[in-house]
Coordinates of C-alpha atoms in Angstrom, one line a residue:
Chain B
X1 CA -16.3 5.5 -19.8
X2 CA -17.7 5.8 -16.3
X3 CA -21.3 5.8 -15.1
X4 CA -21.8 6.0 -11.3
X5 CA -25.1 5.7 -9.5
X6 CA -25.6 6.5 -5.9
X7 CA -22.0 5.5 -5.0
X8 CA -21.6 5.9 -1.3
X9 CA -19.1 5.0 1.4
X10 CA -19.4 5.2 5.1
X11 CA -16.4 4.6 7.4
X12 CA -16.9 3.3 10.9
X13 CA -14.8 5.3 13.3
X14 CA -14.4 5.4 17.1
X15 CA -16.8 8.4 17.2
X16 CA -19.5 6.6 15.1
X17 CA -20.1 6.2 11.4
X18 CA -18.8 8.9 9.0
X19 CA -20.3 9.2 5.6
X20 CA -17.3 10.1 3.4
X21 CA -19.2 10.0 0.2
X22 CA -23.0 10.3 0.3
X23 CA -24.3 8.7 -2.9
X24 CA -22.8 10.4 -5.9
X25 CA -24.1 10.1 -9.5
X26 CA -22.1 11.2 -12.5
X27 CA -20.9 10.2 -16.0
X28 CA -17.6 10.5 -17.7
X29 CA -17.5 10.4 -21.5
X30 CA -14.7 8.9 -23.5
X31 CA -11.8 11.3 -24.1
X32 CA -12.8 13.6 -21.4
X33 CA -10.5 15.1 -18.7
X34 CA -12.7 15.3 -15.6
X35 CA -11.6 17.0 -12.4
X36 CA -12.9 16.2 -8.9
X37 CA -12.4 19.5 -7.2
X38 CA -12.9 20.2 -3.5
X39 CA -11.2 20.8 -0.1
X40 CA -9.5 18.1 1.9
X41 CA -12.1 15.7 3.3
X42 CA -14.6 16.5 0.5
X43 CA -14.7 12.8 -0.5
X44 CA -12.6 13.1 -3.7
X45 CA -10.1 10.4 -2.9
X46 CA -12.7 8.1 -1.4
X47 CA -14.6 8.4 -4.7
X48 CA -11.5 7.7 -6.7
X49 CA -10.6 4.7 -4.5
X50 CA -14.1 3.2 -5.0
X51 CA -13.9 3.6 -8.8
X52 CA -10.5 1.9 -8.8
X53 CA -11.7 -1.1 -6.8
X54 CA -9.5 -0.2 -3.8
X55 CA -12.5 0.5 -1.6
X56 CA -15.8 -1.3 -1.7
X57 CA -18.8 1.0 -1.9
X58 CA -21.2 0.8 1.0
X59 CA -24.0 1.2 -1.6
X60 CA -24.4 2.2 -5.2
X61 CA -23.2 0.8 -8.5
X62 CA -20.9 1.9 -11.3
X63 CA -19.7 0.8 -14.7
X64 CA -16.1 1.6 -15.2
X65 CA -14.5 1.2 -18.6
X66 CA -17.3 -1.1 -19.6
X67 CA -17.1 -3.4 -16.7
X68 CA -19.3 -3.6 -13.6
X69 CA -17.4 -2.2 -10.6
X70 CA -18.8 -4.7 -8.1
X71 CA -19.2 -8.0 -10.0
X72 CA -16.3 -7.6 -12.5
X73 CA -13.7 -5.8 -10.4
X74 CA -10.9 -7.9 -11.9
X75 CA -11.9 -6.8 -15.4
X76 CA -12.1 -3.2 -14.2
X77 CA -8.5 -3.5 -12.8
X78 CA -7.3 -4.9 -16.1
X79 CA -8.7 -1.9 -18.0
X80 CA -7.8 1.1 -15.8
X81 CA -4.7 2.8 -14.7
X82 CA -4.3 4.3 -11.3
X83 CA -1.8 6.9 -10.0
X84 CA -2.0 7.2 -6.2
X85 CA -1.3 10.3 -4.1
X86 CA 2.4 10.9 -3.7
X87 CA 3.6 8.4 -1.2
X88 CA 6.6 8.1 1.2
X89 CA 10.1 8.0 -0.2
X90 CA 10.6 4.5 -1.7
X91 CA 13.0 2.0 -0.1
X92 CA 16.6 2.5 -1.2
X93 CA 16.6 -0.8 -3.2
X94 CA 13.7 0.2 -5.5
X95 CA 15.0 0.7 -9.1
X96 CA 12.9 2.6 -11.6
X97 CA 13.1 0.2 -14.5
X98 CA 12.5 -2.9 -12.4
X99 CA 9.5 -1.4 -10.7
X100 CA 7.9 -0.5 -14.0
X101 CA 8.5 -4.0 -15.4
X102 CA 7.1 -5.6 -12.2
X103 CA 4.0 -3.5 -12.5
X104 CA 3.5 -4.4 -16.2
X105 CA 4.0 -8.1 -15.3
X106 CA 1.4 -8.0 -12.6
X107 CA -0.9 -6.4 -15.2
X108 CA -0.4 -9.7 -17.1
X109 CA 2.2 -8.7 -19.7
X110 CA 5.0 -11.1 -20.5
X111 CA 8.7 -10.3 -19.7
X112 CA 9.3 -9.4 -23.3
X113 CA 6.2 -7.2 -23.7
X114 CA 7.0 -5.5 -20.4
X115 CA 10.6 -4.7 -21.4
X116 CA 9.4 -3.4 -24.8
X117 CA 6.8 -1.2 -23.1
X118 CA 9.5 0.2 -20.7
X119 CA 11.6 1.3 -23.7
X120 CA 8.6 3.0 -25.1
X121 CA 7.4 4.7 -21.8
X122 CA 10.7 6.2 -20.6
X123 CA 11.1 8.8 -23.2
X124 CA 7.4 9.6 -23.2
X125 CA 7.7 10.8 -19.6
X126 CA 11.2 12.3 -19.9
X127 CA 12.7 9.5 -17.9
X128 CA 15.2 8.3 -20.5
X129 CA 18.4 7.3 -18.8
X130 CA 16.7 6.7 -15.4
X131 CA 16.1 3.0 -15.9
X132 CA 18.7 1.9 -13.4
X133 CA 18.3 4.8 -11.0
X134 CA 17.0 4.2 -7.4
X135 CA 13.7 6.0 -6.8
X136 CA 14.9 7.2 -3.5
X137 CA 17.5 9.4 -5.2
X138 CA 15.1 11.1 -7.6
X139 CA 13.4 14.5 -7.3
X140 CA 9.7 14.9 -6.5
X141 CA 8.8 15.8 -10.1
X142 CA 10.8 12.8 -11.5
X143 CA 9.1 10.5 -9.0
X144 CA 5.7 11.8 -10.0
X145 CA 6.4 11.1 -13.7
X146 CA 7.5 7.6 -12.7
X147 CA 4.2 7.2 -10.8
X148 CA 2.3 8.2 -13.9
X149 CA 4.4 5.7 -16.0
X150 CA 3.4 3.0 -13.5
X151 CA -0.2 3.6 -14.2
X152 CA 0.3 3.6 -17.9
X153 CA 2.4 0.5 -18.4
X154 CA -0.5 -1.7 -19.6
X155 CA -1.8 1.0 -21.9
X156 CA -5.1 1.6 -20.2
X157 CA -7.8 3.7 -21.9
X158 CA -8.9 5.2 -18.6
X159 CA -6.6 6.6 -16.0
X160 CA -7.2 7.9 -12.5
X161 CA -4.8 10.5 -11.0
X162 CA -5.1 11.3 -7.3
X163 CA -3.7 14.8 -6.7
X164 CA -1.1 14.5 -9.4
X165 CA 0.8 17.6 -8.6
X166 CA 0.4 18.1 -4.9
X167 CA 3.7 19.0 -3.3
X168 CA 5.5 20.0 -6.5
X169 CA 7.1 23.3 -7.4
X170 CA 5.3 25.4 -10.0
X171 CA 7.7 24.4 -12.8
X172 CA 7.3 20.7 -12.2
X173 CA 3.5 21.2 -12.0
X174 CA 3.4 22.9 -15.3
X175 CA 5.6 20.2 -16.8
X176 CA 3.3 17.5 -15.4
X177 CA 0.2 19.2 -16.8
X178 CA 1.8 19.0 -20.3
X179 CA 2.3 15.3 -19.8
X180 CA -1.3 14.8 -18.6
X181 CA -2.7 16.7 -21.5
X182 CA -0.6 14.8 -24.0
X183 CA -2.0 11.6 -22.6
X184 CA -5.5 12.6 -23.8
X185 CA -4.5 14.6 -26.9
X186 CA -1.9 12.1 -28.3
X187 CA -3.0 8.8 -26.8
X188 CA -6.7 9.4 -26.4
X189 CA -6.7 8.3 -22.8
X190 CA -9.8 9.3 -20.7
X191 CA -8.6 11.0 -17.4
X192 CA -10.2 11.4 -14.0
X193 CA -8.2 13.4 -11.6
X194 CA -8.6 14.9 -8.1
X195 CA -7.2 18.2 -7.1
X196 CA -7.6 21.0 -4.6
X197 CA -5.9 23.5 -6.8
X198 CA -8.4 25.7 -8.6
X199 CA -5.7 26.7 -11.0
X200 CA -5.0 23.1 -11.9
X201 CA -8.7 22.3 -12.3
X202 CA -9.1 25.4 -14.6
X203 CA -6.1 24.6 -16.8
X204 CA -6.5 20.8 -17.1
X205 CA -10.1 19.8 -16.9
X206 CA -12.8 19.8 -19.6
X207 CA -15.4 19.4 -16.8
X208 CA -15.4 19.8 -13.1
X209 CA -17.2 17.9 -10.4
X210 CA -17.1 20.1 -7.4
X211 CA -17.3 18.1 -4.2
X212 CA -17.9 19.1 -0.6
X213 CA -19.0 17.2 2.4
X214 CA -19.2 13.9 0.5
X215 CA -21.6 15.2 -2.2
X216 CA -21.1 16.6 -5.7
X217 CA -22.3 20.2 -5.4
X218 CA -21.6 21.3 -9.0
X219 CA -21.0 19.6 -12.3
X220 CA -20.0 21.9 -15.1
X221 CA -17.2 23.2 -17.3
X222 CA -14.7 25.5 -15.6
X223 CA -15.9 28.5 -17.7
X224 CA -19.6 28.0 -16.9
X225 CA -18.7 27.6 -13.2
X226 CA -16.7 30.8 -13.2
X227 CA -19.6 32.6 -14.9
X228 CA -22.0 31.4 -12.3
X229 CA -19.8 32.3 -9.3
X230 CA -18.9 35.7 -10.7
X231 CA -21.9 36.7 -12.7
X232 CA -21.0 40.4 -12.8
X233 CA -17.7 39.9 -14.5
X234 CA -18.6 37.3 -17.1
X235 CA -20.7 37.2 -20.2
X236 CA -21.1 33.4 -20.1
X237 CA -24.7 32.2 -19.6
X238 CA -25.7 30.8 -16.2
X239 CA -25.9 27.1 -16.0
X240 CA -28.8 25.0 -14.6
X241 CA -26.8 23.4 -11.9
X242 CA -27.4 24.9 -8.4
X243 CA -25.3 25.3 -5.4
X244 CA -26.3 23.5 -2.2
X245 CA -25.9 26.4 0.1
X246 CA -26.6 30.1 -0.7
X247 CA -23.7 32.3 -1.6
X248 CA -22.4 34.2 1.4
X249 CA -23.2 37.9 1.7
X250 CA -20.5 40.4 0.7
X251 CA -19.8 41.3 4.3
X252 CA -19.5 37.6 5.4
X253 CA -17.3 36.9 2.4
X254 CA -14.7 39.3 3.7
X255 CA -14.6 38.1 7.2
X256 CA -12.2 35.3 6.4
X257 CA -14.2 32.7 4.6
X258 CA -15.9 30.3 7.0
X259 CA -15.4 26.6 6.4
X260 CA -19.0 26.2 5.2
X261 CA -19.1 28.9 2.6
X262 CA -19.3 27.7 -1.0
X263 CA -18.3 30.3 -3.4
X264 CA -15.2 30.1 -5.7
X265 CA -12.7 32.8 -6.1
X266 CA -11.1 31.6 -9.3
X267 CA -8.8 34.5 -9.4
X268 CA -7.3 34.8 -6.0
X269 CA -3.7 33.7 -6.2
X270 CA -3.8 32.4 -2.6
X271 CA -6.5 29.9 -3.6
X272 CA -4.2 28.3 -6.1
X273 CA -2.5 26.5 -3.2
X274 CA -5.2 26.2 -0.6
X275 CA -8.5 24.3 -0.6
X276 CA -11.2 26.1 -2.5
X277 CA -13.6 27.3 0.1
X278 CA -15.4 28.5 -2.9
X279 CA -15.7 32.3 -2.5
X280 CA -16.8 34.9 -5.0
X281 CA -15.2 37.8 -6.7
X282 CA -16.8 40.8 -4.8
X283 CA -18.4 43.3 -7.1
X284 CA -17.8 46.2 -4.6
X285 CA -15.0 46.4 -2.2
X286 CA -15.8 46.0 1.5
X287 CA -13.4 47.3 4.2
X288 CA -10.3 45.4 4.8
X289 CA -10.2 44.0 1.3
X290 CA -8.0 44.8 -1.7
X291 CA -8.5 44.2 -5.3
X292 CA -6.0 42.4 -7.6
X293 CA -6.1 41.6 -11.3
X294 CA -6.1 37.9 -12.1
X295 CA -3.3 37.1 -14.5
X296 CA -4.9 34.3 -16.3
X297 CA -8.3 35.8 -16.9
X298 CA -7.6 39.5 -16.7
X299 CA -10.5 39.7 -14.2
X300 CA -10.2 41.5 -10.9
X301 CA -10.6 39.7 -7.6
X302 CA -10.7 40.5 -4.0
X303 CA -8.6 39.3 -1.1
X304 CA -9.4 40.1 2.4
X305 CA -7.3 40.3 5.5
Chain X
X1 CA -1.0 -17.1 -10.6
X2 CA 2.4 -18.7 -10.4
X3 CA 3.9 -16.0 -12.5
X4 CA 2.4 -13.3 -10.4
X5 CA 3.7 -14.9 -7.2
X6 CA 7.1 -15.2 -8.7
X7 CA 7.1 -11.5 -9.8
X8 CA 6.2 -10.4 -6.3
X9 CA 8.7 -12.8 -4.7
X10 CA 11.5 -11.6 -7.0
X11 CA 10.8 -8.0 -6.3
X12 CA 10.8 -8.5 -2.5
X13 CA 13.9 -10.7 -2.5
X14 CA 15.9 -8.2 -4.6
X15 CA 15.0 -5.4 -2.2
X16 CA 16.0 -7.4 0.8
X17 CA 19.3 -8.5 -0.7
X18 CA 20.1 -4.9 -1.6
X19 CA 20.0 -4.0 2.0
X20 CA 23.4 -5.0 3.4
X21 CA 22.5 -4.2 7.0
X22 CA 19.6 -6.6 6.8
X23 CA 21.7 -9.4 5.3
X24 CA 24.4 -9.0 8.0
X25 CA 22.0 -9.0 11.0
X26 CA 19.8 -11.7 9.5
X27 CA 22.7 -14.1 9.3
X28 CA 24.5 -13.2 12.5
X29 CA 21.5 -13.1 14.8
X30 CA 21.0 -16.9 15.1
X31 CA 24.7 -17.4 15.6
X32 CA 24.7 -14.9 18.5
X33 CA 22.1 -17.1 20.3
X34 CA 24.3 -20.1 19.8
X35 CA 27.5 -18.5 21.1
X36 CA 26.1 -16.2 23.8
X37 CA 23.2 -18.3 25.2
X38 CA 23.9 -21.9 24.3
X39 CA 26.9 -22.4 26.7
X40 CA 24.7 -21.2 29.7
X41 CA 22.1 -23.7 29.0
X42 CA 24.6 -26.5 28.7
X43 CA 26.0 -25.8 32.1
X44 CA 22.7 -25.3 33.8
X45 CA 21.3 -28.5 32.5
X46 CA 24.5 -30.4 33.4
X47 CA 25.0 -31.3 29.8
X48 CA 21.7 -32.8 29.0
X49 CA 17.9 -32.9 29.6
X50 CA 16.7 -36.4 30.6
X51 CA 19.8 -37.8 29.3
X52 CA 19.5 -36.0 26.0
X53 CA 22.3 -33.8 24.6
X54 CA 21.4 -30.3 25.6
X55 CA 22.4 -28.9 22.2
X56 CA 20.0 -31.2 20.5
X57 CA 17.2 -29.7 22.6
X58 CA 18.4 -26.1 22.4
X59 CA 19.1 -25.9 18.6
X60 CA 15.6 -27.0 17.5
X61 CA 14.2 -24.4 19.9
X62 CA 16.3 -21.8 18.2
X63 CA 14.9 -22.9 14.8
X64 CA 11.4 -22.4 16.0
X65 CA 12.3 -19.0 17.5
X66 CA 13.7 -18.0 14.1
X67 CA 10.3 -18.7 12.6
X68 CA 8.3 -16.9 15.3
X69 CA 10.4 -13.7 15.3
X70 CA 11.5 -13.8 11.7
X71 CA 8.0 -14.3 10.3
X72 CA 6.3 -12.3 13.1
X73 CA 8.1 -9.1 12.2
X74 CA 7.6 -9.5 8.5
X75 CA 4.7 -7.1 8.6
X76 CA 7.0 -4.2 9.3
X77 CA 7.9 -4.2 5.7
X78 CA 4.4 -3.9 4.4
X79 CA 3.7 -0.9 6.6
X80 CA 6.4 1.0 4.7
X81 CA 5.1 -0.4 1.4
X82 CA 1.7 0.9 2.3
X83 CA 3.1 4.4 2.8
X84 CA 5.1 4.2 -0.5
X85 CA 1.9 3.2 -2.3
X86 CA 3.3 -0.1 -3.4
X87 CA 0.5 -2.1 -1.9
X88 CA -2.2 -0.1 -3.6
X89 CA -0.5 -0.1 -6.9
X90 CA -0.3 -3.9 -6.8
X91 CA -3.9 -4.1 -5.7
X92 CA -5.2 -2.2 -8.7
X93 CA -3.7 -4.9 -11.0
X94 CA -5.8 -8.0 -11.9
X95 CA -3.2 -10.2 -10.1
X96 CA -4.7 -12.6 -7.6
X97 CA -4.7 -11.3 -4.0
X98 CA -3.3 -14.6 -2.9
X99 CA -0.2 -14.1 -5.2
X100 CA 0.5 -10.7 -3.7
X101 CA 0.6 -12.2 -0.2
X102 CA 2.2 -15.5 -1.1
X103 CA 5.0 -13.8 -3.1
X104 CA 5.9 -11.8 0.0
X105 CA 5.6 -14.6 2.5
X106 CA 7.9 -16.8 0.3
X107 CA 10.6 -14.2 0.7
X108 CA 10.4 -14.7 4.5
X109 CA 10.3 -18.5 4.1
X110 CA 13.5 -18.5 2.0
X111 CA 15.2 -16.2 4.5
X112 CA 14.2 -18.3 7.5
X113 CA 15.2 -21.5 5.6
X114 CA 18.6 -20.1 4.9
X115 CA 19.0 -18.9 8.5
X116 CA 17.9 -22.3 9.8
X117 CA 20.4 -24.2 7.7
X118 CA 23.2 -21.9 8.7
X119 CA 22.3 -22.1 12.4
X120 CA 22.3 -25.9 12.2
X121 CA 25.7 -26.0 10.5
X122 CA 27.2 -23.5 12.9
X123 CA 25.8 -25.5 15.8
X124 CA 27.7 -28.6 14.8
X125 CA 31.1 -27.7 16.3
X126 CA 29.4 -26.9 19.6
X127 CA 28.3 -30.5 20.0
X128 CA 25.0 -30.6 18.2
X129 CA 24.4 -34.0 16.6
X130 CA 21.4 -33.7 14.3
X131 CA 20.2 -36.6 12.1
X132 CA 20.6 -35.6 8.5
X133 CA 17.2 -36.5 7.1
X134 CA 15.4 -35.7 10.3
X135 CA 16.8 -32.2 10.6
X136 CA 16.1 -31.5 6.9
X137 CA 12.4 -32.4 7.5
X138 CA 12.5 -30.3 10.7
X139 CA 13.6 -27.3 8.7
X140 CA 10.8 -27.9 6.2
X141 CA 8.3 -28.0 9.1
X142 CA 9.7 -24.7 10.4
X143 CA 9.5 -23.2 6.9
X144 CA 5.8 -24.2 6.4
X145 CA 4.9 -22.8 9.8
X146 CA 6.7 -19.5 9.0
X147 CA 4.7 -19.2 5.8
X148 CA 1.5 -18.9 7.8
X149 CA 3.0 -16.7 10.5
X150 CA 4.5 -14.3 8.0
X151 CA 1.1 -14.1 6.2
X152 CA -0.6 -13.3 9.5
X153 CA 2.1 -10.7 10.2
X154 CA 1.6 -8.9 6.9
X155 CA -2.1 -8.9 7.5
X156 CA -1.6 -7.3 11.0
X157 CA 0.6 -4.7 9.3
X158 CA -2.2 -3.9 6.9
X159 CA -4.7 -3.7 9.6
X160 CA -2.7 -1.6 12.0
X161 CA -0.9 0.5 9.3
X162 CA 1.6 1.9 11.9
X163 CA 4.8 0.6 13.3
X164 CA 4.1 2.1 16.7
X165 CA 1.2 -0.2 17.3
X166 CA 2.5 -3.0 15.3
X167 CA 5.7 -3.6 17.3
X168 CA 4.1 -4.0 20.7
X169 CA 1.3 -6.1 19.1
X170 CA 3.8 -8.6 17.6
X171 CA 5.9 -8.6 20.8
X172 CA 2.7 -9.2 22.8
X173 CA 1.6 -12.1 20.7
X174 CA 4.9 -13.8 19.9
X175 CA 6.6 -13.7 23.3
X176 CA 3.9 -15.7 25.2
X177 CA 3.7 -18.0 22.2
X178 CA 7.4 -18.5 22.4
X179 CA 7.6 -19.0 26.2
X180 CA 4.6 -21.2 26.3
X181 CA 5.9 -23.6 23.7
X182 CA 9.0 -24.6 25.6
X183 CA 11.3 -23.2 22.9
X184 CA 14.1 -22.1 25.3
X185 CA 13.7 -24.8 27.9
X186 CA 11.6 -28.0 27.6
X187 CA 8.1 -27.8 29.2
X188 CA 8.9 -31.0 31.1
X189 CA 10.5 -28.8 33.7
X190 CA 7.4 -26.7 34.1
X191 CA 5.0 -26.9 37.1
X192 CA 1.6 -28.4 36.3
X193 CA -0.4 -25.2 35.7
X194 CA 2.2 -23.9 33.2
X195 CA 2.3 -27.2 31.4
X196 CA -1.5 -27.1 31.0
X197 CA -1.5 -23.7 29.5
X198 CA 1.3 -24.7 27.2
X199 CA -0.8 -27.6 25.9
X200 CA -3.2 -25.1 24.5
X201 CA -0.4 -23.6 22.4
X202 CA -0.2 -25.2 19.0
X203 CA 3.4 -24.3 18.8
X204 CA 4.1 -26.7 21.7
X205 CA 3.3 -29.6 19.4
X206 CA 5.4 -28.2 16.6
X207 CA 8.5 -27.9 18.8
X208 CA 8.0 -31.4 20.1
X209 CA 7.9 -32.6 16.6
X210 CA 10.9 -30.6 15.5
X211 CA 12.9 -31.9 18.5
X212 CA 12.0 -35.5 17.6
X213 CA 12.8 -35.0 14.0
X214 CA 16.1 -33.3 14.8
X215 CA 17.5 -36.5 16.5
X216 CA 16.2 -38.7 13.7
X217 CA 12.9 -39.9 15.1
X218 CA 10.8 -39.8 11.9
X219 CA 7.7 -41.8 12.6
X220 CA 6.5 -41.2 16.1
X221 CA 3.0 -39.8 16.7
X222 CA 4.7 -36.7 18.2
X223 CA 6.1 -35.9 14.8
X224 CA 2.9 -36.5 12.9
X225 CA 0.8 -34.5 15.4
X226 CA 3.3 -31.5 15.3
X227 CA 3.5 -31.5 11.5
X228 CA -0.2 -31.7 11.1
X229 CA -0.8 -28.9 13.6
X230 CA 1.9 -26.7 12.0
X231 CA 0.3 -27.2 8.6
X232 CA -3.2 -26.5 10.0
X233 CA -2.0 -23.2 11.6
X234 CA -0.4 -22.2 8.3
X235 CA -3.5 -23.0 6.2
X236 CA -5.7 -21.1 8.7
X237 CA -3.5 -18.0 8.9
X238 CA -2.9 -18.0 5.1
X239 CA -6.7 -18.2 4.4
X240 CA -7.3 -15.3 6.8
X241 CA -4.5 -13.2 5.3
X242 CA -5.8 -13.7 1.7
X243 CA -9.3 -12.8 2.8
X244 CA -8.1 -9.7 4.5
X245 CA -6.0 -8.7 1.5
X246 CA -9.0 -9.0 -0.7
X247 CA -11.0 -6.6 1.4
X248 CA -10.4 -2.9 1.1
X249 CA -7.8 -1.2 3.3
X250 CA -10.2 0.8 5.3

């Protein structure tokens, strides 16, 4: 579905050029849910914007949904769906049904086709009865489902979701996860999403591309990654992928993870809501740390003050 | 491409009409100028400029001012749309970039056209005596010019991405353009140096043409020159805007 080679983007800023993405290579197979995981500023959104034709790569090439990203960008746009990060509250005059039809028509559907598609999409995303509602009056979760419907109006086989659940309450998030999974399971849509929630990456993705500092630092399944980061507690075999920087020592780990450390604590509940400065489950307990059992895996993890 | 332009135009127009505050101020603003500023001008000029009816000089100026400010501030809307994600979601469709920008600018053109007609009608009882065909052509010239100016304004909005820098920018560009074109008072009254500067302003030629058209002079070189310059400005700004819309938002 996607094949990217040396995709890079440098932004020119007042303080000189900043390499947001430094030449990434990866593949996404049909029917996969792939998560781009990493802290803010890791280059996830820039990668996504390049793959969706919103940002021209400084260098590198990619094939997206069978079309060349650079020379056939219009064809790429025809074939993909894109759901942006949650935006500002829509203008008061924006009506849900109208907006979805507008989107479908810009995708090239006729008025009749677009209206028929609207009727089909509303119940699929639990938006029945919202057709004439103003978007500005809807809740965050409802608006997010509308955003997803926008990206699906033209029935794309590949959908990009940029931080689909950021800013939502736990219930709305779980609900959205169900919708995203149903996309793949029931409608065989390939999905690429970005997230900085470890929990979300773990629950949704078949495969994770861990990004940091504009590079992909790991490419593996969530289980294999967990096994690698916490070898003592897992029976899964180590993978061949390697981390860019060495794992921090146990002492360092407990002195409030520095911004450059790259170990994942998959269990820590606090990491569910903060960027994953990947930090490891400590085998022995240093001073100032306490141990807690991870609900989802049953494994113990350490949090430090 | 026509369908796409229409879809974007219809969306923007609906949004605008659903905003009652906008409709009210959009329609009353030109009338305020007529009622609160027009009488001053009439008295200062002693009823006329070079023997011309002062209203026939003033009202065409107001028409051009509508285009400059109405179209100049159009970009405010796209900054909000950028934040809502509307611009990006339209850009990931295969729709032509020129349709996305043209659909938006046409909304402004229609608005300015309606305001211009209304202004001319309200000006009648004050003593304005426009020629029918000439003033219709004058409004068309104004509409064409506002097409290019609105496109440029949207593009500036996309570049600056922030109202706090956009507002002073538009003010900074449009105010000298306005003053140097002799919109409020004819440049004939200006000292030599000011008149020379104003000759470098393309809008000076447009206002001359609009004033001539307004009183029914359809064939003079002033009219042809002004119309051609207005069209050229629009083509140039429209081309720039489309190019910019094509490029990424970074």
